Coordinates of C-alpha atoms in Angstrom, one line a residue:
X1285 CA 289.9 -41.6 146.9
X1286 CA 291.4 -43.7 149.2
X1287 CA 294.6 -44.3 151.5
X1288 CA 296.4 -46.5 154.1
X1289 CA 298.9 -45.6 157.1
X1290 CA 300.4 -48.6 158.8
X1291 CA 299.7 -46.1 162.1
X1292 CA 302.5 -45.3 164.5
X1293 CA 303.1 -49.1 166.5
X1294 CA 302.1 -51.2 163.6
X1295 CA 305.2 -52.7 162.0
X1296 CA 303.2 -53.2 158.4
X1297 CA 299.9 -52.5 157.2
X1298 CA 297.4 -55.5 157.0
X1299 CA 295.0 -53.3 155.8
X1300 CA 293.9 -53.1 151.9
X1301 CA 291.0 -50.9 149.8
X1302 CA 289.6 -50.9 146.9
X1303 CA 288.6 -47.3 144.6
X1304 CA 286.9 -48.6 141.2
X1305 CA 284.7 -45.9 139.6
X1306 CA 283.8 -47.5 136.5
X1307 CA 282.2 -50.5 138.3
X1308 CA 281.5 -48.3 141.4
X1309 CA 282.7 -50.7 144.0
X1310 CA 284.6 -49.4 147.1
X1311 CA 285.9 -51.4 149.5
X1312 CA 288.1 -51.5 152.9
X1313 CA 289.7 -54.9 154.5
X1314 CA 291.4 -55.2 157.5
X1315 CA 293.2 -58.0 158.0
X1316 CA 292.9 -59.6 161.2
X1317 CA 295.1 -58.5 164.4
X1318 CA 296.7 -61.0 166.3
X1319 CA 296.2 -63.8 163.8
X1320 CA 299.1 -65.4 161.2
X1321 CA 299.3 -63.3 157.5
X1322 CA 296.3 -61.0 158.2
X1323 CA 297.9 -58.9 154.8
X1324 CA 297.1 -62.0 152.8
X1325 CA 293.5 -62.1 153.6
X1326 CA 293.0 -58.4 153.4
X1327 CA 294.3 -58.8 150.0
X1328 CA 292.6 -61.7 149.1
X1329 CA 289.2 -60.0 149.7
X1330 CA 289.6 -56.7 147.7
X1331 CA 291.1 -59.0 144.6
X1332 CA 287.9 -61.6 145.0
X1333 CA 284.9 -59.3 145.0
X1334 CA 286.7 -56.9 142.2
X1335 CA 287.5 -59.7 140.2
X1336 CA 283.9 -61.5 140.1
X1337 CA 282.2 -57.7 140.1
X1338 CA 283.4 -57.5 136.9
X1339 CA 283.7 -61.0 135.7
X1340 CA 280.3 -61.0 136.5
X1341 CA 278.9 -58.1 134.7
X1342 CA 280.9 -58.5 131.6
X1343 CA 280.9 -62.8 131.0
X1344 CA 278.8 -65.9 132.2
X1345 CA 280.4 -66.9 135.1
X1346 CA 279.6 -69.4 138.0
X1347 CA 278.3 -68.2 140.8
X1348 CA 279.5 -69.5 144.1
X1349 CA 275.8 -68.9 145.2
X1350 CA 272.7 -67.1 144.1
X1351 CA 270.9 -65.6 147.2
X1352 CA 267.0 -65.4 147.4
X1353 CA 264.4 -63.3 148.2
X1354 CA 264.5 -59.8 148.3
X1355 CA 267.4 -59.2 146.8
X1356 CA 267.8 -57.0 144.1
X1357 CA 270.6 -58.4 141.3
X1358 CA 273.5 -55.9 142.4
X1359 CA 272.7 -56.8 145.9
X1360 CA 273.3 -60.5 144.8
X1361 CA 276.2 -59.9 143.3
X1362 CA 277.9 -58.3 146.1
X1363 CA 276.4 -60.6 148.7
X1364 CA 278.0 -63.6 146.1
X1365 CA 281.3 -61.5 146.0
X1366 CA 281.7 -61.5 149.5
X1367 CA 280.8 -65.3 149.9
X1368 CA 283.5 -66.2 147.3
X1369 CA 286.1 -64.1 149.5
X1370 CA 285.0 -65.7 152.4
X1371 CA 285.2 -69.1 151.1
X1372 CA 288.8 -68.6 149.2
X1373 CA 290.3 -67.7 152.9
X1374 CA 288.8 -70.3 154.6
X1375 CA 290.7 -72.3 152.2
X1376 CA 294.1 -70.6 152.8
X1377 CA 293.2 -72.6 156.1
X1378 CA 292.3 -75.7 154.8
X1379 CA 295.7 -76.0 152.8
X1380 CA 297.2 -76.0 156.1
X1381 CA 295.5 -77.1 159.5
X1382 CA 299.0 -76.7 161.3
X1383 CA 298.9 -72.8 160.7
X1384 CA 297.1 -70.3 162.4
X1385 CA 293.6 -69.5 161.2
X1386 CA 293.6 -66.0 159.2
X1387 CA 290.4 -63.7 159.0
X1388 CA 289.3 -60.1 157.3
X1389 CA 287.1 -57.8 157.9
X1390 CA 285.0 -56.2 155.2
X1391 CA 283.1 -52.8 154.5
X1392 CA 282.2 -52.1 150.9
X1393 CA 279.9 -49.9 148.6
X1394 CA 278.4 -50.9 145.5
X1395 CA 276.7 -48.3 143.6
X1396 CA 273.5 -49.3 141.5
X1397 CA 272.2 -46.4 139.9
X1398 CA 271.0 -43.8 142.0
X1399 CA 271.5 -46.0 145.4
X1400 CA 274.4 -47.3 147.0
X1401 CA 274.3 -51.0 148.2
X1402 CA 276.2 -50.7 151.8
X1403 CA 277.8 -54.2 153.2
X1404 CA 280.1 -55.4 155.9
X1405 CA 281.2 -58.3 158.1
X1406 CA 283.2 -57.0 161.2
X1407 CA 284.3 -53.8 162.8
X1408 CA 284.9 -51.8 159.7
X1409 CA 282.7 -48.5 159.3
X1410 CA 280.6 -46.9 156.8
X1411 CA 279.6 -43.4 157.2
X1412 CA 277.4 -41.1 155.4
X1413 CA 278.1 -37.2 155.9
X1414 CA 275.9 -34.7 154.9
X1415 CA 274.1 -31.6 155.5
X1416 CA 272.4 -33.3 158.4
X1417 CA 276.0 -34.4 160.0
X1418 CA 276.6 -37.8 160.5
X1419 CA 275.4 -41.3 160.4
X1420 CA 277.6 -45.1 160.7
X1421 CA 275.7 -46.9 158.3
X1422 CA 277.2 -50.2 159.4
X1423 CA 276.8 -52.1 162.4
X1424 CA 279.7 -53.1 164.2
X1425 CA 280.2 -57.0 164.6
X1426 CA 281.9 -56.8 168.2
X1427 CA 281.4 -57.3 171.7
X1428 CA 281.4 -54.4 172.8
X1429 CA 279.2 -52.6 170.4
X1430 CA 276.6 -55.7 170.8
X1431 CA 276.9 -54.6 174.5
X1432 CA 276.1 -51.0 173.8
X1433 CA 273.2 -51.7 171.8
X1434 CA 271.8 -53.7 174.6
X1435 CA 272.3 -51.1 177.1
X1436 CA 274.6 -52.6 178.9
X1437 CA 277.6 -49.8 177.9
X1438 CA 277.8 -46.5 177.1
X1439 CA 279.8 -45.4 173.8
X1440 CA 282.5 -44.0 175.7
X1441 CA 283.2 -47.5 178.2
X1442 CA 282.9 -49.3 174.8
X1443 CA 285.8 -47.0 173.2
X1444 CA 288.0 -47.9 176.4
X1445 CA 287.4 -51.3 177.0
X1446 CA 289.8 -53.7 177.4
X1447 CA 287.9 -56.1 174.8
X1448 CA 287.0 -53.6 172.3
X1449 CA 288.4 -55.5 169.2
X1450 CA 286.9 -58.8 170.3
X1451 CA 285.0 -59.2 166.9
X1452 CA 282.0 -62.1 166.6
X1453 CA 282.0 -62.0 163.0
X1454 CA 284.8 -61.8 160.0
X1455 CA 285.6 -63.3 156.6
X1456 CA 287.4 -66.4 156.5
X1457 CA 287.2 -67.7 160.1
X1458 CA 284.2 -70.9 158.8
X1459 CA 282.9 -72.0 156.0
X1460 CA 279.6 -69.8 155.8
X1461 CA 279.3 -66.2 156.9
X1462 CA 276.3 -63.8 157.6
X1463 CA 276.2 -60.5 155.6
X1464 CA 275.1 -57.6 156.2
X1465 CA 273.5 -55.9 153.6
X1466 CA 271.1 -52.8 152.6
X1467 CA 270.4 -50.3 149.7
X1468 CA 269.6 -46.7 150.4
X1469 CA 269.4 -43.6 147.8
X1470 CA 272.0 -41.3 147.9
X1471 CA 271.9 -37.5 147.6
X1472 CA 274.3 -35.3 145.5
X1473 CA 275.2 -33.7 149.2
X1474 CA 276.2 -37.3 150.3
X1475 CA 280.2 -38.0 150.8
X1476 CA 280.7 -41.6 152.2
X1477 CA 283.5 -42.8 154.4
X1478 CA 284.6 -46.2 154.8
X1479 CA 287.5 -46.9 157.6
X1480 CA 289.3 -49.3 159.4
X1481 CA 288.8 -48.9 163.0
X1482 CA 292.1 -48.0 163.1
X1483 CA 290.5 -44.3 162.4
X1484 CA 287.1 -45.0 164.2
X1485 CA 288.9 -46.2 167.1
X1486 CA 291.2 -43.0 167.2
X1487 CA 288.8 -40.4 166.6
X1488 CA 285.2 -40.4 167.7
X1489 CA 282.5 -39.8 165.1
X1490 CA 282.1 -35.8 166.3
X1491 CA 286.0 -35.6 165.8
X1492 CA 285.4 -37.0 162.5
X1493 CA 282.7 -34.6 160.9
X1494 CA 285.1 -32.0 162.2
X1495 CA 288.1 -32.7 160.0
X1496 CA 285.9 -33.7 156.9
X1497 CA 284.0 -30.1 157.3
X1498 CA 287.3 -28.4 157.5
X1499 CA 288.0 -29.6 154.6
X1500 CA 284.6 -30.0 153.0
X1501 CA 286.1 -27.4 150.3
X1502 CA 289.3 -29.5 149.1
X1503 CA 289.7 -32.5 147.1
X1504 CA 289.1 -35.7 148.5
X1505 CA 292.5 -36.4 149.1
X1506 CA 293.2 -34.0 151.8
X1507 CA 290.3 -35.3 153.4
X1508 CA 292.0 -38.3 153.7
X1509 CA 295.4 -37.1 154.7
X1510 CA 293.7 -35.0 157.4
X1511 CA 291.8 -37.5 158.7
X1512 CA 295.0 -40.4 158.7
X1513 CA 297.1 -37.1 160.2
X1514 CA 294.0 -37.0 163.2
X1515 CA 294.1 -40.3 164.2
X1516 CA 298.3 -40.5 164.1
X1517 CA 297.9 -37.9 166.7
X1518 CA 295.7 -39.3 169.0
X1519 CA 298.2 -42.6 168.7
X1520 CA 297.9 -44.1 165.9
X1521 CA 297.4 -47.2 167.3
X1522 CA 296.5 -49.3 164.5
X1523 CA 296.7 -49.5 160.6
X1524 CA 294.5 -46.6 159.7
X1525 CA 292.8 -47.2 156.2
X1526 CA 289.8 -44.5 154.8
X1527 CA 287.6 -44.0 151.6
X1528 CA 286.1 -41.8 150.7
X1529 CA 283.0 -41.5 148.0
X1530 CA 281.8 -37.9 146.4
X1531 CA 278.9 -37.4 144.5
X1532 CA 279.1 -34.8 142.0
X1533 CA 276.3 -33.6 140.1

């Protein structure tokens, strides 16, 4: 299930997802704050990666790349998804040169049988609840989160610091973009959440798992409205966009 709240300052919602259960991929944009028509590249990535996931399984298709290596095929599929989003904003840009640069985050699932293929570029999250409580599965691609993994801040001056959406890495900003990518196996106790930090940034990961075990019992959706509802009241400072993946047995 999944849902957006243009927050309580925000004057629209440049944030976007994606729900698909018949080609299990989930997704969450955010576009870009600060910079011209971050809605349009928000959009542009959830319609890219849908579009060739399933262009992709179902027809021969060019590729806008094939990665090597390790990767499995739905992990090269993704990663190529991604690429192609990346590449069809830069060329928004390119059209253009006058206008201001636009840029997206991205956090997506891909399921491939009994894993889940977690990706982003950016601040957006990926969480894994369980009976064990809970765990980002992303990295954040900012400043200050680079700082905390050095040392250098705690989690709480990172949450309060003046540069805290001072990103390194998005979608559309060059020509080429690093992914990051990894399969893990999921459990039928497994619920994934993916959010804009417009919800991370509002509500720390303990305030999280609190709302989502309240509600643990319900259907996804009031998961989601209680979580939206959470971050509103602690200021809804931002678009606020979740997802949220349930196993079932």
């Amino acid at each position: 299930f999944g849902l957006s709240h243009q927050g309580l300052l925000r004057e629209h919602d440049e944030d976007r997802f994606l729900c698909d259960d018949r080609e299990g991929v989930f997704l969450v944009a955010d576009g870009m704050g600060g910079l011209s028509r971050g809605d349009v590249a928000s959009r542009i990535v959830i319609e890219t990666i849908e579009a060739f996931v399933k262009r992709s399984r179902s027809e021969e298709i060019a590729w806008p790349s094939i990665p090597e290596g390790r990767y499995s095929l739905e992990e090269k599929r993704f990663v190529a998804a991604i690429s192609l989003a990346n590449w069809k904003i830069y060329g928004e840009v390119l059209k253009d040169p006058s206008a201001l640069p636009i840029g997206s985050t991205l956090t997506g699932l891909l399921l491939d049988g009994s894993n889940v293929i977690v990706s982003n570029v950016g601040d957006s999250r990926i969480y894994r609840i369980n009976h064990d409580g809970i765990q980002q599965l992303t990295h954040d691609h900012s400043f200050v989160m680079e700082e905390v993994r050095r040392g250098n801040l705690t989690l709480h001056q990172a949450r309060i610091h003046r540069h805290k959406h001072v990103i390194y890495r998005a979608l559309g900003v060059s020509r080429e973009v690093a992914i990051d990518i990894s399969t893990i196996p999921y459990g039928f106790d497994d619920l994934f959440l993916l959010c804009s930090d417009g919800l991370s940034d509002m509500l720390p990961d303990e305030e999280i798992l609190s709302v989502i075990r309240s509600k643990e019992e319900k259907p996804l959706k009031d998961i989601a409205e209680g979580l939206i509802d959470a971050a509103n009241r602690q200021g809804g400072r931002d678009n606020i966009t979740v997802v949220i993946v349930r196993s079932t047995p």
